[in-house]
Amino acid sequence: MVANARTITLAKPDPMLIYVPYWFRCDPTGQLVIRTRQDPATMAESIRKAIWSVDAGVPVPAMKTLGGVVADSVASRRFEMDLLLLFAASALLLAGLGVYGVVTYSVVQRQREIGLRIALGAQRANIYRLILQDGLLPVVAGAVAGIAVAFGCARLVAGLLFEVSPYDPGIVAGAVCVLLVVGTAACLLPARRAASVEPMEALRSE
């Protein structure tokens, strides 16, 4: 009796299997799976020599490392995940650039207001807080909407996941944190520009 294992594909469990000694399985079209940290070619040659030293008439099938079997099993799924990751990274970059552009435009338009606030005693920290609040508000709203859409489309991506729930709260929290970090980084440069506004120059500009 052995523990459950997935030796053919990760997508579904294997059927009922019986393990027999290798000497009773002499199918030349089969494959011998080996698990080793050594070079696969060197290890395969060593195994062939060891087998043939006992019985030179035993056919030795092609050998593959366990890592190679796993890599072949998940190759198509890994490609799909890499493609989705590329799209997600592109969307995140575009979102960051969009937030930066909108906040920068807002700072330019409100330069006189910000100068007046500083002239009336507002601290630099208050200006930072003001710009960050205005810039992160749509980011937070987008994150909430994105979570709702993600949960609604969870069944569509469930088939691409292996023993990972599409409703995993840790993954959702991580994605939201990444989005907030990118949004905050996109707002910091415009906020710094707003906090460095000279009150007299801003008031004289109009």
PDB file of C-alpha atoms in Angstrom:
ATOM      1  CA  MET A   1       0.000   0.000   0.000  1.00  0.00           C
ATOM      2  CA  VAL A   2       1.357   3.419  -0.990  1.00  0.00           C
ATOM      3  CA  ALA A   3       0.099   6.978  -0.660  1.00  0.00           C
ATOM      4  CA  ASN A   4      -1.937   8.629  -3.405  1.00  0.00           C
ATOM      5  CA  ALA A   5       0.195  10.043  -6.205  1.00  0.00           C
ATOM      6  CA  ARG A   6      -0.225  11.746  -9.569  1.00  0.00           C
ATOM      7  CA  THR A   7       2.279  10.085 -11.894  1.00  0.00           C
ATOM      8  CA  ILE A   8       0.626  10.778 -15.265  1.00  0.00           C
ATOM      9  CA  THR A   9      -0.852  14.270 -15.087  1.00  0.00           C
ATOM     10  CA  LEU A  10      -1.588  16.856 -12.412  1.00  0.00           C
ATOM     11  CA  ALA A  11      -5.041  17.533 -13.850  1.00  0.00           C
ATOM     12  CA  LYS A  12      -6.629  14.382 -12.429  1.00  0.00           C
ATOM     13  CA  PRO A  13      -5.639  11.545 -10.099  1.00  0.00           C
ATOM     14  CA  ASP A  14      -4.265   8.321 -11.510  1.00  0.00           C
ATOM     15  CA  PRO A  15      -6.480   5.224 -11.800  1.00  0.00           C
ATOM     16  CA  MET A  16      -5.922   2.219  -9.541  1.00  0.00           C
ATOM     17  CA  LEU A  17      -2.376   0.958 -10.067  1.00  0.00           C
ATOM     18  CA  ILE A  18      -0.349  -2.088  -9.113  1.00  0.00           C
ATOM     19  CA  TYR A  19       3.385  -1.765  -8.625  1.00  0.00           C
ATOM     20  CA  VAL A  20       5.479  -4.712  -9.828  1.00  0.00           C
ATOM     21  CA  PRO A  21       9.252  -5.236  -9.892  1.00  0.00           C
ATOM     22  CA  TYR A  22      10.992  -3.714 -12.874  1.00  0.00           C
ATOM     23  CA  TRP A  23      12.229  -7.130 -14.009  1.00  0.00           C
ATOM     24  CA  PHE A  24       8.634  -8.156 -14.803  1.00  0.00           C
ATOM     25  CA  ARG A  25       8.072  -5.107 -16.993  1.00  0.00           C
ATOM     26  CA  CYS A  26      10.152  -5.546 -20.130  1.00  0.00           C
ATOM     27  CA  ASP A  27       8.111  -3.393 -22.504  1.00  0.00           C
ATOM     28  CA  PRO A  28      10.680  -1.651 -24.744  1.00  0.00           C
ATOM     29  CA  THR A  29       8.212   1.154 -25.550  1.00  0.00           C
ATOM     30  CA  GLY A  30       7.763   2.146 -21.900  1.00  0.00           C
ATOM     31  CA  GLN A  31       9.621   4.763 -19.948  1.00  0.00           C
ATOM     32  CA  LEU A  32      11.562   4.450 -16.752  1.00  0.00           C
ATOM     33  CA  VAL A  33      11.093   7.475 -14.513  1.00  0.00           C
ATOM     34  CA  ILE A  34      14.008   8.249 -12.229  1.00  0.00           C
ATOM     35  CA  ARG A  35      14.292  10.820  -9.484  1.00  0.00           C
ATOM     36  CA  THR A  36      17.765  12.201  -9.120  1.00  0.00           C
ATOM     37  CA  ARG A  37      19.705  15.434  -8.734  1.00  0.00           C
ATOM     38  CA  GLN A  38      22.489  14.166 -10.947  1.00  0.00           C
ATOM     39  CA  ASP A  39      22.821  14.733 -14.668  1.00  0.00           C
ATOM     40  CA  PRO A  40      19.984  12.723 -16.325  1.00  0.00           C
ATOM     41  CA  ALA A  41      22.153  11.395 -19.168  1.00  0.00           C
ATOM     42  CA  THR A  42      24.897  10.220 -16.808  1.00  0.00           C
ATOM     43  CA  MET A  43      22.402   8.661 -14.424  1.00  0.00           C
ATOM     44  CA  ALA A  44      20.555   6.895 -17.251  1.00  0.00           C
ATOM     45  CA  GLU A  45      23.796   5.403 -18.557  1.00  0.00           C
ATOM     46  CA  SER A  46      24.702   4.208 -15.073  1.00  0.00           C
ATOM     47  CA  ILE A  47      21.318   2.530 -14.663  1.00  0.00           C
ATOM     48  CA  ARG A  48      21.620   0.810 -18.038  1.00  0.00           C
ATOM     49  CA  LYS A  49      25.042  -0.548 -17.144  1.00  0.00           C
ATOM     50  CA  ALA A  50      23.796  -1.732 -13.750  1.00  0.00           C
ATOM     51  CA  ILE A  51      20.827  -3.541 -15.317  1.00  0.00           C
ATOM     52  CA  TRP A  52      22.859  -5.104 -18.105  1.00  0.00           C
ATOM     53  CA  SER A  53      25.491  -6.254 -15.638  1.00  0.00           C
ATOM     54  CA  VAL A  54      22.797  -8.449 -14.083  1.00  0.00           C
ATOM     55  CA  ASP A  55      21.012  -9.496 -17.270  1.00  0.00           C
ATOM     56  CA  ALA A  56      22.216  -8.250 -20.655  1.00  0.00           C
ATOM     57  CA  GLY A  57      19.004  -9.423 -22.303  1.00  0.00           C
ATOM     58  CA  VAL A  58      16.697  -7.077 -20.391  1.00  0.00           C
ATOM     59  CA  PRO A  59      15.476  -4.215 -22.637  1.00  0.00           C
ATOM     60  CA  VAL A  60      15.999  -0.816 -21.021  1.00  0.00           C
ATOM     61  CA  PRO A  61      13.393   1.768 -22.046  1.00  0.00           C
ATOM     62  CA  ALA A  62      13.872   5.492 -22.445  1.00  0.00           C
ATOM     63  CA  MET A  63      14.472   7.242 -19.148  1.00  0.00           C
ATOM     64  CA  LYS A  64      13.140  10.556 -17.928  1.00  0.00           C
ATOM     65  CA  THR A  65      13.706  12.392 -14.693  1.00  0.00           C
ATOM     66  CA  LEU A  66      10.755  13.011 -12.422  1.00  0.00           C
ATOM     67  CA  GLY A  67      11.220  16.739 -12.962  1.00  0.00           C
ATOM     68  CA  GLY A  68      10.975  16.203 -16.707  1.00  0.00           C
ATOM     69  CA  VAL A  69       7.734  14.261 -16.323  1.00  0.00           C
ATOM     70  CA  VAL A  70       6.223  17.032 -14.205  1.00  0.00           C
ATOM     71  CA  ALA A  71       7.438  19.728 -16.622  1.00  0.00           C
ATOM     72  CA  ASP A  72       5.894  17.922 -19.589  1.00  0.00           C
ATOM     73  CA  SER A  73       2.632  17.459 -17.700  1.00  0.00           C
ATOM     74  CA  VAL A  74       2.222  21.153 -16.880  1.00  0.00           C
ATOM     75  CA  ALA A  75       3.841  22.659 -19.988  1.00  0.00           C
ATOM     76  CA  SER A  76       0.609  23.815 -21.638  1.00  0.00           C
ATOM     77  CA  ARG A  77      -0.830  25.061 -18.360  1.00  0.00           C
ATOM     78  CA  ARG A  78       2.392  26.894 -17.514  1.00  0.00           C
ATOM     79  CA  PHE A  79       2.249  28.645 -20.901  1.00  0.00           C
ATOM     80  CA  GLU A  80      -1.338  29.755 -20.220  1.00  0.00           C
ATOM     81  CA  MET A  81      -0.363  31.052 -16.779  1.00  0.00           C
ATOM     82  CA  ASP A  82       2.682  32.893 -18.172  1.00  0.00           C
ATOM     83  CA  LEU A  83       0.462  34.498 -20.802  1.00  0.00           C
ATOM     84  CA  LEU A  84      -2.062  35.609 -18.189  1.00  0.00           C
ATOM     85  CA  LEU A  85       0.785  36.930 -16.028  1.00  0.00           C
ATOM     86  CA  LEU A  86       2.061  38.980 -18.963  1.00  0.00           C
ATOM     87  CA  PHE A  87      -1.398  40.463 -19.538  1.00  0.00           C
ATOM     88  CA  ALA A  88      -1.794  41.188 -15.817  1.00  0.00           C
ATOM     89  CA  ALA A  89       1.601  42.927 -15.625  1.00  0.00           C
ATOM     90  CA  SER A  90       0.755  45.007 -18.713  1.00  0.00           C
ATOM     91  CA  ALA A  91      -2.603  46.000 -17.216  1.00  0.00           C
ATOM     92  CA  LEU A  92      -0.922  46.928 -13.928  1.00  0.00           C
ATOM     93  CA  LEU A  93       1.638  49.082 -15.739  1.00  0.00           C
ATOM     94  CA  LEU A  94      -1.075  50.844 -17.739  1.00  0.00           C
ATOM     95  CA  ALA A  95      -3.100  51.413 -14.568  1.00  0.00           C
ATOM     96  CA  GLY A  96      -0.079  52.958 -12.837  1.00  0.00           C
ATOM     97  CA  LEU A  97       0.660  55.228 -15.785  1.00  0.00           C
ATOM     98  CA  GLY A  98      -3.006  56.241 -15.962  1.00  0.00           C
ATOM     99  CA  VAL A  99      -3.136  57.141 -12.273  1.00  0.00           C
ATOM    100  CA  TYR A 100       0.112  59.101 -12.591  1.00  0.00           C
ATOM    101  CA  GLY A 101      -1.167  61.059 -15.580  1.00  0.00           C
ATOM    102  CA  VAL A 102      -4.519  61.910 -13.991  1.00  0.00           C
ATOM    103  CA  VAL A 103      -3.013  62.962 -10.655  1.00  0.00           C
ATOM    104  CA  THR A 104      -0.320  65.043 -12.370  1.00  0.00           C
ATOM    105  CA  TYR A 105      -2.948  66.853 -14.433  1.00  0.00           C
ATOM    106  CA  SER A 106      -5.006  67.432 -11.289  1.00  0.00           C
ATOM    107  CA  VAL A 107      -2.012  68.928  -9.473  1.00  0.00           C
ATOM    108  CA  VAL A 108      -1.309  71.294 -12.363  1.00  0.00           C
ATOM    109  CA  GLN A 109      -4.930  72.429 -12.444  1.00  0.00           C
ATOM    110  CA  ARG A 110      -5.055  72.928  -8.669  1.00  0.00           C
ATOM    111  CA  GLN A 111      -1.682  74.618  -8.322  1.00  0.00           C
ATOM    112  CA  ARG A 112      -3.195  77.964  -7.245  1.00  0.00           C
ATOM    113  CA  GLU A 113      -5.431  76.209  -4.701  1.00  0.00           C
ATOM    114  CA  ILE A 114      -2.473  74.280  -3.281  1.00  0.00           C
ATOM    115  CA  GLY A 115      -0.398  77.466  -3.082  1.00  0.00           C
ATOM    116  CA  LEU A 116      -3.226  79.179  -1.221  1.00  0.00           C
ATOM    117  CA  ARG A 117      -3.488  76.262   1.224  1.00  0.00           C
ATOM    118  CA  ILE A 118       0.245  76.454   1.940  1.00  0.00           C
ATOM    119  CA  ALA A 119       0.038  80.233   2.356  1.00  0.00           C
ATOM    120  CA  LEU A 120      -2.742  79.785   4.910  1.00  0.00           C
ATOM    121  CA  GLY A 121      -0.632  77.396   6.970  1.00  0.00           C
ATOM    122  CA  ALA A 122      -1.100  73.937   5.489  1.00  0.00           C
ATOM    123  CA  GLN A 123       1.880  71.675   6.143  1.00  0.00           C
ATOM    124  CA  ARG A 124       3.646  69.652   3.466  1.00  0.00           C
ATOM    125  CA  ALA A 125       2.269  66.473   5.052  1.00  0.00           C
ATOM    126  CA  ASN A 126      -1.266  67.848   4.603  1.00  0.00           C
ATOM    127  CA  ILE A 127      -0.627  68.409   0.895  1.00  0.00           C
ATOM    128  CA  TYR A 128       0.757  64.882   0.531  1.00  0.00           C
ATOM    129  CA  ARG A 129      -2.310  63.495   2.277  1.00  0.00           C
ATOM    130  CA  LEU A 130      -4.658  65.542   0.095  1.00  0.00           C
ATOM    131  CA  ILE A 131      -3.105  64.400  -3.184  1.00  0.00           C
ATOM    132  CA  LEU A 132      -2.803  60.774  -2.080  1.00  0.00           C
ATOM    133  CA  GLN A 133      -6.438  60.671  -0.993  1.00  0.00           C
ATOM    134  CA  ASP A 134      -7.629  62.104  -4.294  1.00  0.00           C
ATOM    135  CA  GLY A 135      -5.377  59.795  -6.296  1.00  0.00           C
ATOM    136  CA  LEU A 136      -6.050  56.582  -4.386  1.00  0.00           C
ATOM    137  CA  LEU A 137      -9.825  56.966  -4.234  1.00  0.00           C
ATOM    138  CA  PRO A 138     -10.376  55.671  -7.795  1.00  0.00           C
ATOM    139  CA  VAL A 139      -7.738  52.974  -7.189  1.00  0.00           C
ATOM    140  CA  VAL A 140      -9.644  51.668  -4.165  1.00  0.00           C
ATOM    141  CA  ALA A 141     -12.919  51.816  -6.084  1.00  0.00           C
ATOM    142  CA  GLY A 142     -11.310  49.904  -8.945  1.00  0.00           C
ATOM    143  CA  ALA A 143      -9.940  47.299  -6.533  1.00  0.00           C
ATOM    144  CA  VAL A 144     -13.395  46.712  -5.050  1.00  0.00           C
ATOM    145  CA  ALA A 145     -14.931  46.414  -8.515  1.00  0.00           C
ATOM    146  CA  GLY A 146     -12.090  44.100  -9.581  1.00  0.00           C
ATOM    147  CA  ILE A 147     -12.678  41.793  -6.612  1.00  0.00           C
ATOM    148  CA  ALA A 148     -16.364  41.569  -7.480  1.00  0.00           C
ATOM    149  CA  VAL A 149     -15.583  40.756 -11.126  1.00  0.00           C
ATOM    150  CA  ALA A 150     -12.895  38.248 -10.110  1.00  0.00           C
ATOM    151  CA  PHE A 151     -15.270  36.353  -7.839  1.00  0.00           C
ATOM    152  CA  GLY A 152     -17.902  36.414 -10.579  1.00  0.00           C
ATOM    153  CA  CYS A 153     -15.457  34.938 -13.129  1.00  0.00           C
ATOM    154  CA  ALA A 154     -13.809  32.501 -10.705  1.00  0.00           C
ATOM    155  CA  ARG A 155     -15.380  29.470 -12.351  1.00  0.00           C
ATOM    156  CA  LEU A 156     -13.792  30.387 -15.682  1.00  0.00           C
ATOM    157  CA  VAL A 157     -10.257  30.160 -14.274  1.00  0.00           C
ATOM    158  CA  ALA A 158     -10.871  27.326 -11.812  1.00  0.00           C
ATOM    159  CA  GLY A 159      -9.915  24.790 -14.489  1.00  0.00           C
ATOM    160  CA  LEU A 160      -6.491  26.421 -14.899  1.00  0.00           C
ATOM    161  CA  LEU A 161      -5.588  26.079 -11.221  1.00  0.00           C
ATOM    162  CA  PHE A 162      -4.079  23.050  -9.502  1.00  0.00           C
ATOM    163  CA  GLU A 163      -5.143  22.590  -5.880  1.00  0.00           C
ATOM    164  CA  VAL A 164      -5.558  26.363  -5.525  1.00  0.00           C
ATOM    165  CA  SER A 165      -8.950  27.872  -4.832  1.00  0.00           C
ATOM    166  CA  PRO A 166      -9.945  30.881  -6.960  1.00  0.00           C
ATOM    167  CA  TYR A 167     -11.530  32.274  -3.788  1.00  0.00           C
ATOM    168  CA  ASP A 168      -8.289  32.170  -1.764  1.00  0.00           C
ATOM    169  CA  PRO A 169      -8.402  35.281   0.476  1.00  0.00           C
ATOM    170  CA  GLY A 170      -4.604  35.427   0.696  1.00  0.00           C
ATOM    171  CA  ILE A 171      -4.234  35.719  -3.078  1.00  0.00           C
ATOM    172  CA  VAL A 172      -6.989  38.338  -3.272  1.00  0.00           C
ATOM    173  CA  ALA A 173      -5.397  40.361  -0.458  1.00  0.00           C
ATOM    174  CA  GLY A 174      -1.999  40.114  -2.149  1.00  0.00           C
ATOM    175  CA  ALA A 175      -3.386  41.357  -5.465  1.00  0.00           C
ATOM    176  CA  VAL A 176      -5.118  44.283  -3.765  1.00  0.00           C
ATOM    177  CA  CYS A 177      -1.918  45.183  -1.893  1.00  0.00           C
ATOM    178  CA  VAL A 178       0.084  45.156  -5.137  1.00  0.00           C
ATOM    179  CA  LEU A 179      -2.499  47.405  -6.781  1.00  0.00           C
ATOM    180  CA  LEU A 180      -2.460  49.834  -3.846  1.00  0.00           C
ATOM    181  CA  VAL A 181       1.340  49.923  -3.809  1.00  0.00           C
ATOM    182  CA  VAL A 182       1.461  50.720  -7.534  1.00  0.00           C
ATOM    183  CA  GLY A 183      -1.261  53.368  -7.121  1.00  0.00           C
ATOM    184  CA  THR A 184       0.574  54.952  -4.193  1.00  0.00           C
ATOM    185  CA  ALA A 185       3.852  54.994  -6.105  1.00  0.00           C
ATOM    186  CA  ALA A 186       2.097  56.646  -9.047  1.00  0.00           C
ATOM    187  CA  CYS A 187       0.717  59.356  -6.752  1.00  0.00           C
ATOM    188  CA  LEU A 188       3.919  60.107  -4.846  1.00  0.00           C
ATOM    189  CA  LEU A 189       5.703  62.087  -7.567  1.00  0.00           C
ATOM    190  CA  PRO A 190       2.739  64.411  -8.255  1.00  0.00           C
ATOM    191  CA  ALA A 191       2.224  64.757  -4.486  1.00  0.00           C
ATOM    192  CA  ARG A 192       5.865  65.748  -4.065  1.00  0.00           C
ATOM    193  CA  ARG A 193       5.475  68.293  -6.834  1.00  0.00           C
ATOM    194  CA  ALA A 194       2.368  69.706  -5.174  1.00  0.00           C
ATOM    195  CA  ALA A 195       4.065  69.907  -1.774  1.00  0.00           C
ATOM    196  CA  SER A 196       6.962  71.880  -3.272  1.00  0.00           C
ATOM    197  CA  VAL A 197       4.733  74.616  -4.725  1.00  0.00           C
ATOM    198  CA  GLU A 198       5.828  78.098  -3.678  1.00  0.00           C
ATOM    199  CA  PRO A 199       2.749  80.005  -2.453  1.00  0.00           C
ATOM    200  CA  MET A 200       3.716  83.412  -3.905  1.00  0.00           C
ATOM    201  CA  GLU A 201       4.596  82.019  -7.309  1.00  0.00           C
ATOM    202  CA  ALA A 202       1.326  80.061  -7.438  1.00  0.00           C
ATOM    203  CA  LEU A 203      -0.709  83.119  -6.461  1.00  0.00           C
ATOM    204  CA  ARG A 204       1.099  85.382  -8.944  1.00  0.00           C
ATOM    205  CA  SER A 205       0.578  82.925 -11.801  1.00  0.00           C
ATOM    206  CA  GLU A 206      -3.028  84.092 -12.152  1.00  0.00           C
TER     207      GLU A 206
END
